Amino acid sequence: MDPDRKQEIVDDLDMFRDGKDYYASVGKAWKRGYLLFGPPRTGKSTMIAAMANYLDYDIYDLELTAVKNNTELRRLFIETTGKSIIVIEDIDCSIDLTGKRNKNNKKKDKNKKMPWEEEDDKVTLSGLLNFIDGLWSARGGARIITIFTTNHKDKLDPPALIHIEMSYCCFQALKVLAKNYLGVADHELFGEVRRLLEEVNMTPADVAKNLMPLPRSKNRDVDACLAKLVKALNDAKDAALAEPLLALGE
């Protein structure tokens, strides 16, 4: 991702990790929530692994479709430890997103159950978030990060989470990939690659794949790898231009 954006995320993680006194002073649970969103293959799962490695936290991957009821959900959450990241991937595909957290409704039915207390098997986004809020608030000094991922942010009514967009590869990200994969900080083909990245959507994963050495190549041929990337970008550009013509033909 863009190095500046990456540094912002690292700084936020540092502030959270070292924020025990701050959270205690404001009377809030020591927790943080992130929503990673963007197209497939843009690095959402890789970002989660990088966060866990950076903080040295455990990861709990929660598959909500396998949770039978709210009692089981509560048990799973309680079994997690402090200094952990709870991951719920593809949140829009896992639960009912129609539940709303209505904070403005002043008339409350005392007999009405809260979303996480409902008896049916359906888990709603509102119930899940309220459940998490209440549980972590009761756990005192635990350091907890909850991460949701989605390919379709427009389907969500996002709560107070830190939004991190995982998008297509930009030129600054390409330079980082080129340094990691090829060991180069500059190249005569960078100008053409930059122009094409402004015209074509290509995920970081696909860019990295094209920067890998050619089959049967013993050495990292920088020219060949970058030329392969240029060809892939041009092919993607031609395919994108051809789509409207194909639609007209139909």
XYZ file of C-alpha atoms in Angstrom:
250
model
C 0.000 0.000 0.000
C 1.006 3.620 -0.125
C 3.940 4.046 2.333
C 2.385 7.115 3.989
C -0.868 5.287 4.636
C 1.070 2.285 5.912
C 2.932 4.521 8.389
C -0.364 5.960 9.637
C -1.576 2.438 10.418
C 1.693 1.524 12.158
C 1.464 4.695 14.273
C -2.130 3.873 15.210
C -1.146 0.342 16.245
C 1.722 1.717 18.346
C -0.617 4.175 20.061
C -3.101 1.400 20.803
C -0.469 -1.042 22.105
C 1.044 1.558 24.433
C -2.257 3.146 25.440
C -3.095 1.378 28.713
C -2.953 4.543 30.826
C -4.921 6.531 28.253
C -7.752 4.016 28.020
C -7.880 3.780 31.817
C -7.983 7.577 32.161
C -10.965 7.934 29.827
C -12.724 4.874 31.250
C -12.927 2.904 28.036
C -12.200 -0.722 27.288
C -8.737 -1.274 25.830
C -9.929 -2.349 22.411
C -9.818 -1.229 18.803
C -11.850 -2.059 15.738
C -10.932 -1.965 12.070
C -12.867 -2.472 8.857
C -10.696 -3.582 5.946
C -12.498 -3.153 2.651
C -11.645 -3.414 -1.002
C -11.736 -5.753 -4.006
C -10.485 -9.348 -3.758
C -6.700 -9.915 -3.853
C -5.878 -6.434 -2.547
C -4.212 -7.710 0.626
C -6.840 -7.706 3.372
C -5.820 -11.067 4.834
C -2.143 -10.193 4.417
C -2.734 -6.942 6.298
C -4.231 -8.866 9.221
C -1.211 -11.183 9.344
C 1.119 -8.174 9.217
C -0.704 -6.510 12.121
C -0.480 -9.673 14.214
C 3.222 -10.103 13.441
C 3.948 -6.472 14.223
C 2.134 -6.521 17.578
C 2.976 -10.159 18.412
C -0.716 -10.845 18.988
C -2.637 -14.091 18.600
C -5.210 -14.358 15.800
C -8.660 -15.874 16.256
C -10.438 -16.424 12.944
C -14.163 -16.489 13.705
C -16.364 -18.158 11.091
C -19.817 -16.885 11.993
C -21.634 -19.218 9.612
C -20.443 -22.113 11.791
C -21.777 -20.585 15.029
C -25.043 -22.279 15.999
C -26.417 -19.721 18.438
C -25.587 -16.738 20.612
C -24.631 -18.926 23.582
C -21.915 -20.548 21.494
C -20.821 -17.127 20.209
C -20.424 -15.873 23.777
C -18.419 -18.957 24.745
C -16.068 -18.503 21.790
C -15.395 -14.878 22.663
C -14.786 -15.607 26.336
C -12.210 -18.264 25.439
C -10.033 -15.723 23.632
C -7.091 -14.176 25.441
C -5.836 -10.652 25.822
C -3.365 -9.364 23.241
C -5.361 -10.936 20.465
C -6.908 -10.096 17.105
C -10.381 -11.433 16.410
C -10.985 -11.652 12.679
C -14.359 -11.897 10.979
C -13.752 -12.059 7.247
C -16.371 -11.293 4.593
C -18.709 -9.923 7.246
C -21.334 -9.075 4.610
C -21.584 -12.762 3.669
C -21.605 -14.105 7.244
C -24.508 -12.452 9.054
C -27.732 -10.527 8.634
C -26.790 -6.908 7.994
C -30.289 -5.498 8.366
C -30.134 -4.929 12.127
C -29.496 -1.281 13.086
C -28.014 0.151 16.238
C -30.630 2.759 17.058
C -29.116 5.098 19.619
C -31.807 7.774 19.198
C -34.765 5.711 20.359
C -35.504 7.061 23.833
C -38.609 4.908 24.378
C -37.329 1.471 25.274
C -39.453 -1.537 26.047
C -38.144 -2.951 29.310
C -39.319 -6.406 28.295
C -37.705 -6.267 24.875
C -34.584 -8.383 24.529
C -31.336 -6.929 23.326
C -30.137 -8.120 19.899
C -27.643 -10.587 21.347
C -30.300 -12.065 23.649
C -32.706 -13.078 20.903
C -33.522 -16.769 20.816
C -33.434 -17.360 17.056
C -30.391 -18.663 15.237
C -29.846 -15.500 13.236
C -26.908 -13.325 14.257
C -27.222 -9.674 13.226
C -24.499 -7.090 12.819
C -26.088 -4.930 15.506
C -26.256 -7.827 17.942
C -22.685 -8.856 17.267
C -21.301 -5.346 17.768
C -23.274 -4.683 20.928
C -22.204 -8.066 22.265
C -18.545 -7.297 21.583
C -18.839 -3.857 23.189
C -20.306 -5.265 26.378
C -17.937 -8.210 26.637
C -14.722 -6.237 26.125
C -15.861 -3.493 28.502
C -16.124 -6.144 31.204
C -12.676 -7.591 30.554
C -10.691 -4.738 32.038
C -7.105 -4.505 30.855
C -7.333 -6.893 27.905
C -5.905 -5.586 24.650
C -8.265 -6.638 21.907
C -8.448 -5.799 18.219
C -11.496 -6.787 16.197
C -11.087 -6.764 12.425
C -13.902 -7.095 9.921
C -13.224 -7.500 6.212
C -15.529 -7.035 3.255
C -15.373 -6.778 -0.511
C -18.563 -4.703 -0.506
C -18.435 -1.790 1.909
C -21.624 -0.381 0.395
C -23.602 -3.275 1.932
C -22.664 -2.269 5.474
C -23.853 0.375 7.876
C -20.356 0.752 9.388
C -20.106 1.392 13.125
C -17.326 3.399 14.767
C -14.486 1.424 13.202
C -11.255 2.636 11.676
C -11.666 2.189 7.930
C -8.691 0.924 5.944
C -9.176 0.735 2.199
C -7.221 -1.997 0.489
C -7.221 -0.901 -3.121
C -5.479 -1.551 -6.408
C -1.740 -1.110 -6.747
C -0.454 2.451 -7.011
C 2.997 3.486 -8.195
C 4.375 4.035 -4.683
C 3.309 0.522 -3.752
C 4.888 -0.784 -6.958
C 8.215 0.731 -5.928
C 8.046 -1.125 -2.613
C 7.238 -4.388 -4.405
C 10.054 -3.861 -6.905
C 12.491 -3.274 -4.056
C 11.317 -6.409 -2.232
C 11.091 -8.738 -5.230
C 13.817 -7.417 -7.536
C 16.097 -5.387 -5.278
C 15.790 -2.214 -7.394
C 14.794 1.286 -6.347
C 14.595 2.717 -9.874
C 14.447 1.475 -13.456
C 13.961 2.869 -16.946
C 10.620 1.010 -17.231
C 9.205 2.648 -14.096
C 7.823 5.555 -16.133
C 5.793 3.264 -18.379
C 4.637 1.180 -15.431
C 3.508 4.308 -13.621
C 1.492 5.480 -16.618
C -0.191 2.090 -16.993
C -1.030 1.804 -13.280
C -2.910 5.105 -13.598
C -4.973 3.613 -16.429
C -5.423 0.005 -15.302
C -6.703 -1.583 -12.100
C -4.334 -4.334 -11.002
C -4.164 -5.754 -7.497
C -0.877 -5.813 -5.557
C -1.065 -9.622 -5.616
C -1.171 -9.674 -9.417
C 1.619 -7.100 -9.668
C 3.772 -9.203 -7.344
C 3.020 -12.326 -9.398
C 4.327 -10.581 -12.514
C 7.463 -9.454 -10.714
C 8.399 -13.023 -9.882
C 11.277 -14.452 -11.959
C 10.341 -16.296 -15.119
C 10.102 -20.116 -14.944
C 13.455 -21.916 -15.100
C 15.269 -18.637 -14.488
C 18.103 -19.035 -12.004
C 18.621 -15.301 -11.512
C 16.318 -12.370 -10.943
C 16.265 -10.799 -14.403
C 15.014 -7.321 -13.533
C 14.463 -6.260 -17.143
C 12.522 -9.422 -17.979
C 10.343 -9.228 -14.851
C 9.417 -5.587 -15.392
C 8.797 -6.228 -19.082
C 6.456 -9.057 -18.060
C 4.593 -6.631 -15.793
C 4.312 -4.053 -18.588
C 2.869 -6.711 -20.902
C 0.370 -7.829 -18.254
C -0.750 -4.231 -17.689
C -1.146 -3.651 -21.433
C -3.133 -6.879 -21.755
C -5.382 -5.802 -18.884
C -5.856 -2.395 -20.510
C -6.811 -3.979 -23.852
C -9.249 -6.310 -22.105
C -10.890 -3.401 -20.287
C -11.265 -1.464 -23.535
C -12.744 -4.488 -25.276
C -15.488 -5.102 -22.690
C -17.844 -2.313 -23.892
C -17.434 -3.510 -27.480
C -18.286 -7.080 -26.482
C -21.390 -5.815 -24.664
C -22.541 -3.960 -27.780
C -22.021 -7.093 -29.836
C -24.350 -9.014 -27.566
